[in-house]
Amino acid sequence: MDFATIIQILDSAIRLMTPLLLACLAGLYSERSGVFDIGLEGKMLMAAFSSAAVAAVTGNPWLGLLAGIGGSMALAAIHGIASITFRGNQLIAGVAINFLASGLTILMGQRFFGLGGRTPSLTGEGRFGEITLPLADTLRNVPVLGRIYADLISGHSILVYVAFALVPLTWWVLFRTRFGLRLRAVGENPASVDTAGVSVTRLRFAAIAICGILCGLAGAYLATGLSAGFVKEMTAGRGFIALAALIFAKWRPWAALFSTFLFGLLEAIANRYPDLDMGLITVPSMFMNALPYILTVIILAGFVGRAIPPRAGGEPYVKER
Amino acid sequence: DPALIFDLGGKFDKSFNEAAYNGAQRWTEETGGSYKELEMQSEAQREQALRRLAETGANPIVMTGFAFGNTLEEVAPDYPETKFVIIDAVVEQPNVKSIMFAEQEGSFLVGVLAAMASESKTVGFIGGMDVPLIRQFGCGYAQGVKHQEADAKILANMTGTTPAAWNDPVKGGELTKAQISQGADVVYAAAGGTGIGVLQAAADADILSIGVDSNQNHLHPGKVLTSMVKRVDNAVYDAFTAGENLETGAQVLGLAEGGVGYALDDNNKDLITEEMKTRVDEVSQQIQSGEIEVHDYYSDNTCPALSF
Amino acid sequence: MDKMPKWADVILTPLISLILAMAISALVILAIGESPWMALKTMVTGALGSSYGWGFTLYYTTNFIFTGLAVAVAYHASLFNIGGEGQAMIGGLGVALICLALPWPHWGVALPAAMIGAALFGAAWAFIPAILQAKRGSHIVITTIMFNFIAAALLNYMLVNIMRPQGSQDPATARFPAGAHLPQLSEMAAMIGIEWGKNTPVNITFFIALIACVLVWLLIWRTRLGYEIRALGRSEPAALYAGISPVRITVIAMLISGGLAGLMAINNVMGEAERLVLNAVEGAGFIGIAVALMGRNHPFGVLLAALLFGFLYQGGGELALWTTIPRELIVVIQALVILFTGALDNMVRMPLERIFLALRKKGRA
Amino acid sequence: MTDKAKRPETASSPAIELRGISKSFGPVQANKNISFKVARGTVHGIIGENGAGKSTLMSILYGFYKPDSGEILVNGQPLNVTDSLTAIRAGIGMVFQHFKLVQNFTVLENIILGVEDGKLLRPSLAKARGVLKQLAAEYQLNVDPDETIEELSVGHQQRVEILKALYRQADILILDEPTGVLTPAEADHLFRILEGLKAEGKTIILITHKLREIMEITDNVSVMRRGEMVASVKTSETSPEQLAELMVGRKVLLNVKKSPAKPAQPVLEVRDLQLADDEGVQRLRNVSFDIHAGEIFGIAGVSGNGQTQLLELLGGYPEKGSTITGSIRMNGQELDLTGTRSDAATRRARGIGHIPEDRQSEGLIMDFAAWENSAFGYHHAAQYNSGLFMNNNAIQQDAQEKMERFDIRPRDPHLAARNFSGGNQQKIVVAREIERNPDLLLVGQPTRGVDIGAIEFIHKRIIELRDAGKAILLVSVELDEILALSDRIAVMFDGRIMGERLPSETTTGELGLLMAGVTDTERHDASEGIPPEAKHVQELPDEQAGGAG
Ligand SMILES: Nc1ncnc2c1ncn2[C@@H]1O[C@H](COP(=O)(O)OP(=O)(O)OP(=O)(O)O)[C@@H](O)[C@H]1O
Ligand SMILES: Nc1ncnc2c1ncn2[C@@H]1O[C@H](COP(=O)(O)OP(=O)(O)OP(=O)(O)O)[C@@H](O)[C@H]1O
Ligand SMILES: [Mg+2]
Ligand SMILES: [Mg+2]
């Protein structure tokens, strides 16, 4: 494997991990506040659709992004009302959101654009373009570091940089601010927050709203950054992978960066080597496709150990029964 | 009235269901006739849909997709008065017309074009879900490339192993970029909705791509080298036109029958040079005359030009 | 003391929730410019209006019973098995291998053998996540999600490269021998001279599913094993105190769960398709999650929820088949039903409780 | 945080006045039209049986629950307590029966939660660190501010709760059963702190089941029964007997009578037991003792000195990853220490019953009905099964009878365990274990948080079992309980048995010294009369354990 290949694989891994990272951080806020979210997939899908739809109509990806966030937030609101206000089962609410998004996106797409659920393809300014960082072209000729800067670090969509910046930001919010302290507390023991005179409901809604925003970014990146429009079911299970990455990361931001990178990397490797020729036998492409999942299981079994979720996670906060 | 049943992908699958739909639309526009159409919702419905349509007197009943083969085998004898048309599978019943497309031949042609258009002599193939049909596409393509350029390199990827592989433009784009980084400068997508991502990524990187099933040249004018068209629309149109007098039996639509081919239109006329056009037409003739024999993947589940 | 009578909680609450879900669905249908009334009529007649509709409704119900029970059993041990999809896929593989292995003389012999194959393969697919959870603490939610993907790849490989008959382009196995043909309910009805559900896929597996409900009920609430499963699910320290081995129970519960999911293949692979196709499970594993949660993880609840989803599936299918309403509408309706009956149930229950409390106070005064 | 100057201090008005407070939870009326006053600068006790409504009333005062009706006056001013923040601002602090701490937060983080200054944590933490140091010095409330809660002993966790209230500058401090989880030394320490607070003019409301504490520390006492306030009296004008009668509504025996033991053959012989946990920390060191049929062997000690590990090991479920050596003989037969035949089920089959220290997380499945719990651990017994299935009718029948014999209320076997009060939950466990008639009964903290009536009952049953010729191992942090029940007393410290005494020949003072790790030889050095400093007692084992590991 030469240097250029490594750069290419890493570059691909970065693009592939970005939606996972955004969704994973989204889930992190929600679950840290004690609301389990298996509806990440649905929110991303809805965001992908609404961002692509609005970007297609207006030709402006930023308006698309706003719409994406709006779409995802609408589903987040449903999740909140069901699982916080009415103390419903968080998992069921998440399942419902996934179905809802899967149906509604196509229904609306068909109604607005008549393309069987697709949105028209975005062209030129309608998408988030790749940003060339300053001096990327001049530095490209510097050995190793220059290549890394120019080909790996530079040249991504703005949302990629946002996603990476969100990791330290999330860490900082969680562990250095009042809001973060309360958020973590409410996910561990809501009664402690309640008896301190802080509203459990408000905190959890805030967390869910942030989750909605981040899923919005993830969806918008899929539809208006990585591709040029919406195709039905285009999230293709990434919400579930993000959830797995979140558990993998034991609900910690830096670890989330690592775990989503791992998923991105494994997928990039499988993409690059569709059938691995290992001398005697050739590993069939099906197994290269499944490789990221197999390796995840192995890593999980071998190195990660028990992941303990936020203690109050999954349970609605009920004072009086 | 005739009837048309779409397979699970749905009629807007950007692939052959959509082509079938277009054929039926064309027939409606030209004849003013009407037809019934159904989209499959689940595996178990196939039989239900066939029987219900037959009972309501629809004739002929056209269905797209090999997955109907087994069911039709059972249902057809129960409705001897009704004619059935199945696309992509062979069902040996007196009242069934089976239409197969020689995808390998069309793919062979675009393979030749790809090899000629490629400067790096490295070309790519991206399939959707890893099923034999897609391997047939890939195999024909690879043979065409090798025929033209014996030491050309062919990169092949399948998107995945679940139906999600048909609708993952993001992964399609990523696979394209991976192939580009390995030198590919022409990429052929046979991947339904995933292909949209492939064509997009190719256009973004300013390399050439090849569309599939219907003419996709217009998606990125000047960036799509050509499309391997599979004239499912014609097959449906013809079946509808023939109506109840349809001739049954098996039929393979290859280059000779105009069932498959490559698309040439305003969008790609600057990409296909005179030389390329001459060459590809020559190859087409050779295939039709049997001078070139294109290997059929189904015949032995192997491909001489590509390993899966 | 309960805040309201049990019947109100078990019947009234879900009923009102269902009506709410239907009302919102009607609004959605109006919004896409169709008539809700027509839609409802199509769905009801299509799914329940004829023996034909019932034949399909019950066929889907059968699938959902198995996957729903699978999720429910694991849930009692507080294991969230998202892997029903993969376990059912691999169960199908088991069925296919067995059905194709021998020229079965009669279904009466083939069925038990295939059931064993289905259950064993499904259970085997659940075993690795189970043992990893029990011994290594690897989170079962992740491992079962991963095993869904791996199962898809494995099945893909088996069907495309190994089990596909020579020359066929369909990634599916050959047809099972005639001796492995399961009696359809219509055939059974015909034997006693009734014409019922002609050409519908519902078959004898439906009764097996009903028996499975009863057996699961017995298992969970009448056996020591079920008692231990429930105890472990509620409190691991207490289980240890009582001499219940968490490792053993975790593994057993997941084996049963996977086995049940695998058994679904008897219905769709052996009973309906009579061969194994790639897409055989069609998401029933995921619907099983909704079914179990809505059925409150009780076999009887699972049965009812499976019926509801069977109805939605068939009625919705009819809707998409015969009207211009896109099929995605059914997905939306399903989502709304799950949302209102499963997650927003307290929205209905809380006011109801207040009403009943007021009534009781009045009654006392 | 609130500014003290803003609070009106009318000398004549009581610190707290409640008028006509009522509260129902669904059909249950927890508080019925309660009115009462707490004078400023006093310690006011509240007693009442389990479920009488004490916690509910205090939670209302603290804004945790909303009352259905009634009025709250603080310092003579009506206060609309809508949430806990209002209460905190009005100078009310509360230490809940079940602590409201975040387990994986540090002490400091828990302290500032909800009263952070500003949006960033750093300044708040720095400030709290300073204040904490000051408070610690002022009230001897030492805790390491950077320790996480889950690492702390229960006693220390309680200190954190008190510090939380003080940090919020509470003038009125409510403590709900604070001593239920404390050792005598810790409790004494707490009371000294409370006296100090009172001396500063703070008002304290103390809920407890222990009449001795009421008599010792309170100025006034109120009695609750079934949601009503039945009496409010000056402590100096009442007696424990009178209070007990007010509470329960009948006469109670405050000390169970028992005849001298008639020990017979040894039932349990423990030799050189060693246990190191999965982190290698030595939890049991060379523990050896015998228990004979017909005697109660009491183990006293500050919690966290290996008693839990001893009980779990004998009960068949030592912590995962422990290394164990030594030998245990039961009725002359060797017991497996590891492997599948060392689990709790096997131990039960050998005739060992076990009333665990923690009834809620170990002894009961809270979501199971009482009848299901009544067979827990014995669900394989022949009498509860018929063939493949469990015989639910038999179990229910049996549960019904146990509930009669043990006076478990409400007498409804179909009610879930969580819906019984703590005392009745404990009775379900005690009934289950005693009625199996085990040869050896392991008993851990049998009356923690249980009211007087129930304590009397449980003690009687344990003695009856002894008199039926069974061996009993009693572990309790309540010295009174140990002294009242045991025929022989051992004291555990840092995983070791420090010594054995006969109850008739020892004193609380002597036992207290042993519990602090002071042996007979060292004892001459220890100055007479000064009990070991509570903090010292608490922290010694931790340090030593850490050193060993
Ligand atoms: N959160 C709650 N939800 C419903 N009912 C409750 C709740 N808390 C208390 N109750 C009811 O209120 C009554 C009073 O309970 P409370 O906890 O105030 O008693 P208590 O006097 O503190 O008892 P204990 O001595 O056991 O602590 C109980 O009988 C119970 O039925
Ligand atoms: N969340 C709740 N839901 C229903 N009932 C409750 C709840 N909390 C308390 N109770 C009721 O309150 C009563 C006393 O419960 P509480 O929790 O105060 O007891 P406890 O603190 O466990 O007992 P103890 O004081 O003996 O430790 C019980 O009858 C119980 O039914
Ligand atoms: Mg209590
Ligand atoms: Mg209480």
PDB file of N, CA, C and O in Angstrom, chain B residues 8 38 40-45 48 51-52 66 70 74 88 100 129-130 132 135 161-162 298-299 301, chain C residues 52 56 59-60 152 156 160-161 164 167 169-170 175 199 275 278 282 314 317-318 320-322 327:
ATOM      1  N   LEU B   8     -40.463  -5.211  -6.823  1.00  0.00           N
ATOM      2  CA  LEU B   8     -40.387  -4.531  -5.524  1.00  0.00           C
ATOM      3  C   LEU B   8     -39.709  -3.160  -5.544  1.00  0.00           C
ATOM      4  O   LEU B   8     -40.032  -2.298  -4.740  1.00  0.00           O
ATOM      5  N   LEU B  38     -49.561  -2.188 -11.330  1.00  0.00           N
ATOM      6  CA  LEU B  38     -49.441  -2.578  -9.927  1.00  0.00           C
ATOM      7  C   LEU B  38     -47.983  -2.505  -9.522  1.00  0.00           C
ATOM      8  O   LEU B  38     -47.101  -2.821 -10.307  1.00  0.00           O
ATOM      9  N   MET B  40     -45.464  -4.143  -6.674  1.00  0.00           N
ATOM     10  CA  MET B  40     -45.370  -5.162  -5.639  1.00  0.00           C
ATOM     11  C   MET B  40     -45.046  -4.529  -4.290  1.00  0.00           C
ATOM     12  O   MET B  40     -44.228  -3.618  -4.192  1.00  0.00           O
ATOM     13  N   GLN B  41     -45.693  -5.028  -3.266  1.00  0.00           N
ATOM     14  CA  GLN B  41     -45.380  -4.555  -1.923  1.00  0.00           C
ATOM     15  C   GLN B  41     -44.595  -5.599  -1.126  1.00  0.00           C
ATOM     16  O   GLN B  41     -43.885  -5.276  -0.205  1.00  0.00           O
ATOM     17  N   SER B  42     -44.835  -6.850  -1.454  1.00  0.00           N
ATOM     18  CA  SER B  42     -44.115  -7.883  -0.710  1.00  0.00           C
ATOM     19  C   SER B  42     -44.044  -9.142  -1.552  1.00  0.00           C
ATOM     20  O   SER B  42     -44.762  -9.288  -2.546  1.00  0.00           O
ATOM     21  N   GLU B  43     -43.175 -10.034  -1.155  1.00  0.00           N
ATOM     22  CA  GLU B  43     -42.957 -11.272  -1.900  1.00  0.00           C
ATOM     23  C   GLU B  43     -44.252 -12.063  -2.051  1.00  0.00           C
ATOM     24  O   GLU B  43     -44.541 -12.603  -3.104  1.00  0.00           O
ATOM     25  N   ALA B  44     -45.007 -12.100  -0.956  1.00  0.00           N
ATOM     26  CA  ALA B  44     -46.180 -12.969  -0.967  1.00  0.00           C
ATOM     27  C   ALA B  44     -47.262 -12.456  -1.904  1.00  0.00           C
ATOM     28  O   ALA B  44     -48.177 -13.186  -2.263  1.00  0.00           O
ATOM     29  N   GLN B  45     -47.164 -11.199  -2.289  1.00  0.00           N
ATOM     30  CA  GLN B  45     -48.221 -10.625  -3.109  1.00  0.00           C
ATOM     31  C   GLN B  45     -48.145 -11.006  -4.574  1.00  0.00           C
ATOM     32  O   GLN B  45     -49.104 -10.791  -5.314  1.00  0.00           O
ATOM     33  N   GLN B  48     -50.884 -13.229  -5.685  1.00  0.00           N
ATOM     34  CA  GLN B  48     -52.129 -12.512  -5.522  1.00  0.00           C
ATOM     35  C   GLN B  48     -52.334 -11.536  -6.677  1.00  0.00           C
ATOM     36  O   GLN B  48     -53.393 -11.496  -7.311  1.00  0.00           O
ATOM     37  N   ARG B  51     -53.006 -13.306 -10.044  1.00  0.00           N
ATOM     38  CA  ARG B  51     -54.332 -13.920 -10.134  1.00  0.00           C
ATOM     39  C   ARG B  51     -55.423 -12.855 -10.215  1.00  0.00           C
ATOM     40  O   ARG B  51     -56.364 -12.965 -10.999  1.00  0.00           O
ATOM     41  N   ARG B  52     -55.294 -11.860  -9.397  1.00  0.00           N
ATOM     42  CA  ARG B  52     -56.346 -10.841  -9.394  1.00  0.00           C
ATOM     43  C   ARG B  52     -56.430 -10.147 -10.748  1.00  0.00           C
ATOM     44  O   ARG B  52     -57.508  -9.909 -11.275  1.00  0.00           O
ATOM     45  N   PHE B  66     -37.009 -11.078 -12.695  1.00  0.00           N
ATOM     46  CA  PHE B  66     -36.883 -12.526 -12.634  1.00  0.00           C
ATOM     47  C   PHE B  66     -37.617 -13.117 -11.448  1.00  0.00           C
ATOM     48  O   PHE B  66     -37.971 -14.269 -11.441  1.00  0.00           O
ATOM     49  N   ASN B  70     -40.870 -17.968 -10.714  1.00  0.00           N
ATOM     50  CA  ASN B  70     -41.403 -19.109  -9.997  1.00  0.00           C
ATOM     51  C   ASN B  70     -42.916 -19.066  -9.857  1.00  0.00           C
ATOM     52  O   ASN B  70     -43.599 -20.066 -10.041  1.00  0.00           O
ATOM     53  N   GLU B  74     -46.454 -21.296 -11.809  1.00  0.00           N
ATOM     54  CA  GLU B  74     -47.603 -21.923 -11.165  1.00  0.00           C
ATOM     55  C   GLU B  74     -48.924 -21.332 -11.605  1.00  0.00           C
ATOM     56  O   GLU B  74     -49.921 -22.026 -11.735  1.00  0.00           O
ATOM     57  N   ASP B  88     -36.924 -10.725 -18.172  1.00  0.00           N
ATOM     58  CA  ASP B  88     -35.743 -11.133 -17.410  1.00  0.00           C
ATOM     59  C   ASP B  88     -35.799 -12.544 -16.849  1.00  0.00           C
ATOM     60  O   ASP B  88     -35.004 -12.881 -15.978  1.00  0.00           O
ATOM     61  N   MET B 100     -35.854 -12.063 -22.537  1.00  0.00           N
ATOM     62  CA  MET B 100     -34.556 -11.895 -21.872  1.00  0.00           C
ATOM     63  C   MET B 100     -33.785 -10.850 -22.660  1.00  0.00           C
ATOM     64  O   MET B 100     -33.930 -10.739 -23.862  1.00  0.00           O
ATOM     65  N   MET B 129     -26.706  -4.246  -5.698  1.00  0.00           N
ATOM     66  CA  MET B 129     -26.652  -5.418  -4.835  1.00  0.00           C
ATOM     67  C   MET B 129     -25.983  -6.548  -5.620  1.00  0.00           C
ATOM     68  O   MET B 129     -26.164  -6.670  -6.819  1.00  0.00           O
ATOM     69  N   ASP B 130     -25.212  -7.320  -4.909  1.00  0.00           N
ATOM     70  CA  ASP B 130     -24.443  -8.359  -5.578  1.00  0.00           C
ATOM     71  C   ASP B 130     -25.327  -9.541  -5.964  1.00  0.00           C
ATOM     72  O   ASP B 130     -25.496 -10.476  -5.207  1.00  0.00           O
ATOM     73  N   PRO B 132     -26.649 -12.120  -9.501  1.00  0.00           N
ATOM     74  CA  PRO B 132     -26.134 -12.576 -10.793  1.00  0.00           C
ATOM     75  C   PRO B 132     -26.409 -11.597 -11.935  1.00  0.00           C
ATOM     76  O   PRO B 132     -25.561 -11.395 -12.799  1.00  0.00           O
ATOM     77  N   ARG B 135     -23.842  -9.124 -12.086  1.00  0.00           N
ATOM     78  CA  ARG B 135     -22.584  -9.724 -12.530  1.00  0.00           C
ATOM     79  C   ARG B 135     -22.576  -9.890 -14.047  1.00  0.00           C
ATOM     80  O   ARG B 135     -21.539  -9.772 -14.692  1.00  0.00           O
ATOM     81  N   THR B 161     -24.938  -5.941   0.119  1.00  0.00           N
ATOM     82  CA  THR B 161     -25.589  -7.246   0.081  1.00  0.00           C
ATOM     83  C   THR B 161     -27.049  -7.179   0.509  1.00  0.00           C
ATOM     84  O   THR B 161     -27.694  -8.199   0.675  1.00  0.00           O
ATOM     85  N   THR B 162     -27.542  -5.983   0.767  1.00  0.00           N
ATOM     86  CA  THR B 162     -28.955  -5.839   1.133  1.00  0.00           C
ATOM     87  C   THR B 162     -29.616  -4.937   0.104  1.00  0.00           C
ATOM     88  O   THR B 162     -28.932  -4.260  -0.660  1.00  0.00           O
ATOM     89  N   TYR B 298     -24.457 -16.341 -16.914  1.00  0.00           N
ATOM     90  CA  TYR B 298     -25.404 -17.333 -16.395  1.00  0.00           C
ATOM     91  C   TYR B 298     -25.034 -18.741 -16.808  1.00  0.00           C
ATOM     92  O   TYR B 298     -25.382 -19.710 -16.145  1.00  0.00           O
ATOM     93  N   SER B 299     -24.343 -18.859 -17.956  1.00  0.00           N
ATOM     94  CA  SER B 299     -24.126 -20.194 -18.501  1.00  0.00           C
ATOM     95  C   SER B 299     -23.271 -21.037 -17.563  1.00  0.00           C
ATOM     96  O   SER B 299     -23.488 -22.239 -17.452  1.00  0.00           O
ATOM     97  N   ASN B 301     -21.724 -19.368 -14.467  1.00  0.00           N
ATOM     98  CA  ASN B 301     -21.423 -18.598 -13.266  1.00  0.00           C
ATOM     99  C   ASN B 301     -19.959 -18.190 -13.144  1.00  0.00           C
ATOM    100  O   ASN B 301     -19.457 -18.037 -12.043  1.00  0.00           O
TER     101      ASN B 301
ATOM    102  N   TYR C  52     -60.312 -14.279   1.404  1.00  0.00           N
ATOM    103  CA  TYR C  52     -59.091 -14.023   0.659  1.00  0.00           C
ATOM    104  C   TYR C  52     -58.204 -13.026   1.400  1.00  0.00           C
ATOM    105  O   TYR C  52     -57.008 -13.256   1.613  1.00  0.00           O
ATOM    106  N   PHE C  56     -54.343 -13.495   3.612  1.00  0.00           N
ATOM    107  CA  PHE C  56     -53.093 -12.742   3.589  1.00  0.00           C
ATOM    108  C   PHE C  56     -52.792 -12.116   4.947  1.00  0.00           C
ATOM    109  O   PHE C  56     -51.663 -12.142   5.419  1.00  0.00           O
ATOM    110  N   TYR C  59     -51.404 -14.566   7.137  1.00  0.00           N
ATOM    111  CA  TYR C  59     -50.051 -14.955   6.737  1.00  0.00           C
ATOM    112  C   TYR C  59     -49.027 -13.972   7.313  1.00  0.00           C
ATOM    113  O   TYR C  59     -48.036 -14.371   7.930  1.00  0.00           O
ATOM    114  N   TYR C  60     -49.302 -12.691   7.127  1.00  0.00           N
ATOM    115  CA  TYR C  60     -48.364 -11.702   7.680  1.00  0.00           C
ATOM    116  C   TYR C  60     -48.350 -11.771   9.205  1.00  0.00           C
ATOM    117  O   TYR C  60     -47.309 -11.667   9.848  1.00  0.00           O
ATOM    118  N   ALA C 152     -27.044 -10.842   6.238  1.00  0.00           N
ATOM    119  CA  ALA C 152     -27.396 -10.488   4.862  1.00  0.00           C
ATOM    120  C   ALA C 152     -26.263 -10.862   3.918  1.00  0.00           C
ATOM    121  O   ALA C 152     -26.495 -11.409   2.839  1.00  0.00           O
ATOM    122  N   ASN C 156     -26.505 -13.674   1.060  1.00  0.00           N
ATOM    123  CA  ASN C 156     -26.176 -13.242  -0.276  1.00  0.00           C
ATOM    124  C   ASN C 156     -25.153 -14.191  -0.901  1.00  0.00           C
ATOM    125  O   ASN C 156     -25.304 -14.664  -2.027  1.00  0.00           O
ATOM    126  N   VAL C 160     -26.087 -16.586  -4.034  1.00  0.00           N
ATOM    127  CA  VAL C 160     -25.492 -16.242  -5.311  1.00  0.00           C
ATOM    128  C   VAL C 160     -24.448 -17.274  -5.724  1.00  0.00           C
ATOM    129  O   VAL C 160     -24.397 -17.686  -6.871  1.00  0.00           O
ATOM    130  N   ASN C 161     -23.655 -17.708  -4.778  1.00  0.00           N
ATOM    131  CA  ASN C 161     -22.509 -18.543  -5.153  1.00  0.00           C
ATOM    132  C   ASN C 161     -22.704 -20.034  -4.922  1.00  0.00           C
ATOM    133  O   ASN C 161     -22.053 -20.837  -5.554  1.00  0.00           O
ATOM    134  N   ARG C 164     -27.672 -21.385  -5.596  1.00  0.00           N
ATOM    135  CA  ARG C 164     -28.439 -21.023  -6.784  1.00  0.00           C
ATOM    136  C   ARG C 164     -28.308 -22.128  -7.826  1.00  0.00           C
ATOM    137  O   ARG C 164     -27.192 -22.577  -8.117  1.00  0.00           O
ATOM    138  N   GLY C 167     -27.523 -21.935 -13.977  1.00  0.00           N
ATOM    139  CA  GLY C 167     -28.256 -21.335 -15.081  1.00  0.00           C
ATOM    140  C   GLY C 167     -29.342 -20.380 -14.672  1.00  0.00           C
ATOM    141  O   GLY C 167     -29.813 -19.589 -15.474  1.00  0.00           O
ATOM    142  N   GLN C 169     -30.801 -17.107 -13.020  1.00  0.00           N
ATOM    143  CA  GLN C 169     -30.212 -15.813 -12.668  1.00  0.00           C
ATOM    144  C   GLN C 169     -30.820 -15.251 -11.404  1.00  0.00           C
ATOM    145  O   GLN C 169     -30.431 -14.210 -10.908  1.00  0.00           O
ATOM    146  N   ASP C 170     -31.797 -15.966 -10.879  1.00  0.00           N
ATOM    147  CA  ASP C 170     -32.481 -15.517  -9.679  1.00  0.00           C
ATOM    148  C   ASP C 170     -31.647 -15.937  -8.466  1.00  0.00           C
ATOM    149  O   ASP C 170     -31.369 -17.119  -8.297  1.00  0.00           O
ATOM    150  N   ARG C 175     -36.572 -24.867  -6.114  1.00  0.00           N
ATOM    151  CA  ARG C 175     -37.836 -25.098  -5.449  1.00  0.00           C
ATOM    152  C   ARG C 175     -37.725 -26.325  -4.551  1.00  0.00           C
ATOM    153  O   ARG C 175     -37.052 -27.287  -4.876  1.00  0.00           O
ATOM    154  N   ASN C 199     -55.921 -19.671  -2.783  1.00  0.00           N
ATOM    155  CA  ASN C 199     -54.717 -19.007  -3.269  1.00  0.00           C
ATOM    156  C   ASN C 199     -54.132 -17.981  -2.309  1.00  0.00           C
ATOM    157  O   ASN C 199     -53.621 -16.952  -2.718  1.00  0.00           O
ATOM    158  N   ARG C 275     -39.118 -21.877  -1.519  1.00  0.00           N
ATOM    159  CA  ARG C 275     -37.711 -21.791  -1.887  1.00  0.00           C
ATOM    160  C   ARG C 275     -37.176 -20.607  -1.106  1.00  0.00           C
ATOM    161  O   ARG C 275     -37.962 -19.811  -0.570  1.00  0.00           O
ATOM    162  N   LEU C 278     -33.627 -14.052  -1.615  1.00  0.00           N
ATOM    163  CA  LEU C 278     -32.788 -13.127  -0.855  1.00  0.00           C
ATOM    164  C   LEU C 278     -33.561 -12.296   0.144  1.00  0.00           C
ATOM    165  O   LEU C 278     -33.186 -12.126   1.286  1.00  0.00           O
ATOM    166  N   GLU C 282     -38.038  -9.479   4.596  1.00  0.00           N
ATOM    167  CA  GLU C 282     -38.765  -8.246   4.282  1.00  0.00           C
ATOM    168  C   GLU C 282     -39.033  -7.366   5.491  1.00  0.00           C
ATOM    169  O   GLU C 282     -40.106  -6.791   5.627  1.00  0.00           O
ATOM    170  N   GLN C 314     -51.554  -6.023   5.017  1.00  0.00           N
ATOM    171  CA  GLN C 314     -52.382  -6.495   3.922  1.00  0.00           C
ATOM    172  C   GLN C 314     -53.282  -5.377   3.425  1.00  0.00           C
ATOM    173  O   GLN C 314     -53.367  -5.114   2.227  1.00  0.00           O
ATOM    174  N   GLY C 317     -51.268  -2.983   1.592  1.00  0.00           N
ATOM    175  CA  GLY C 317     -50.853  -3.549   0.320  1.00  0.00           C
ATOM    176  C   GLY C 317     -51.961  -3.419  -0.712  1.00  0.00           C
ATOM    177  O   GLY C 317     -51.738  -3.022  -1.858  1.00  0.00           O
ATOM    178  N   GLU C 318     -53.172  -3.723  -0.261  1.00  0.00           N
ATOM    179  CA  GLU C 318     -54.321  -3.603  -1.153  1.00  0.00           C
ATOM    180  C   GLU C 318     -54.490  -2.161  -1.612  1.00  0.00           C
ATOM    181  O   GLU C 318     -54.759  -1.869  -2.768  1.00  0.00           O
ATOM    182  N   ALA C 320     -52.268   0.117  -1.907  1.00  0.00           N
ATOM    183  CA  ALA C 320     -51.272   0.510  -2.889  1.00  0.00           C
ATOM    184  C   ALA C 320     -51.502  -0.209  -4.210  1.00  0.00           C
ATOM    185  O   ALA C 320     -51.243   0.328  -5.276  1.00  0.00           O
ATOM    186  N   LEU C 321     -52.006  -1.453  -4.112  1.00  0.00           N
ATOM    187  CA  LEU C 321     -52.212  -2.230  -5.331  1.00  0.00           C
ATOM    188  C   LEU C 321     -53.324  -1.645  -6.168  1.00  0.00           C
ATOM    189  O   LEU C 321     -53.209  -1.508  -7.373  1.00  0.00           O
ATOM    190  N   TRP C 322     -54.421  -1.319  -5.522  1.00  0.00           N
ATOM    191  CA  TRP C 322     -55.620  -1.025  -6.315  1.00  0.00           C
ATOM    192  C   TRP C 322     -56.018   0.439  -6.351  1.00  0.00           C
ATOM    193  O   TRP C 322     -56.983   0.805  -6.979  1.00  0.00           O
ATOM    194  N   ARG C 327     -47.620   3.478  -1.923  1.00  0.00           N
ATOM    195  CA  ARG C 327     -47.540   2.490  -0.856  1.00  0.00           C
ATOM    196  C   ARG C 327     -46.868   3.022   0.398  1.00  0.00           C
ATOM    197  O   ARG C 327     -47.037   2.486   1.476  1.00  0.00           O
TER     198      ARG C 327
END
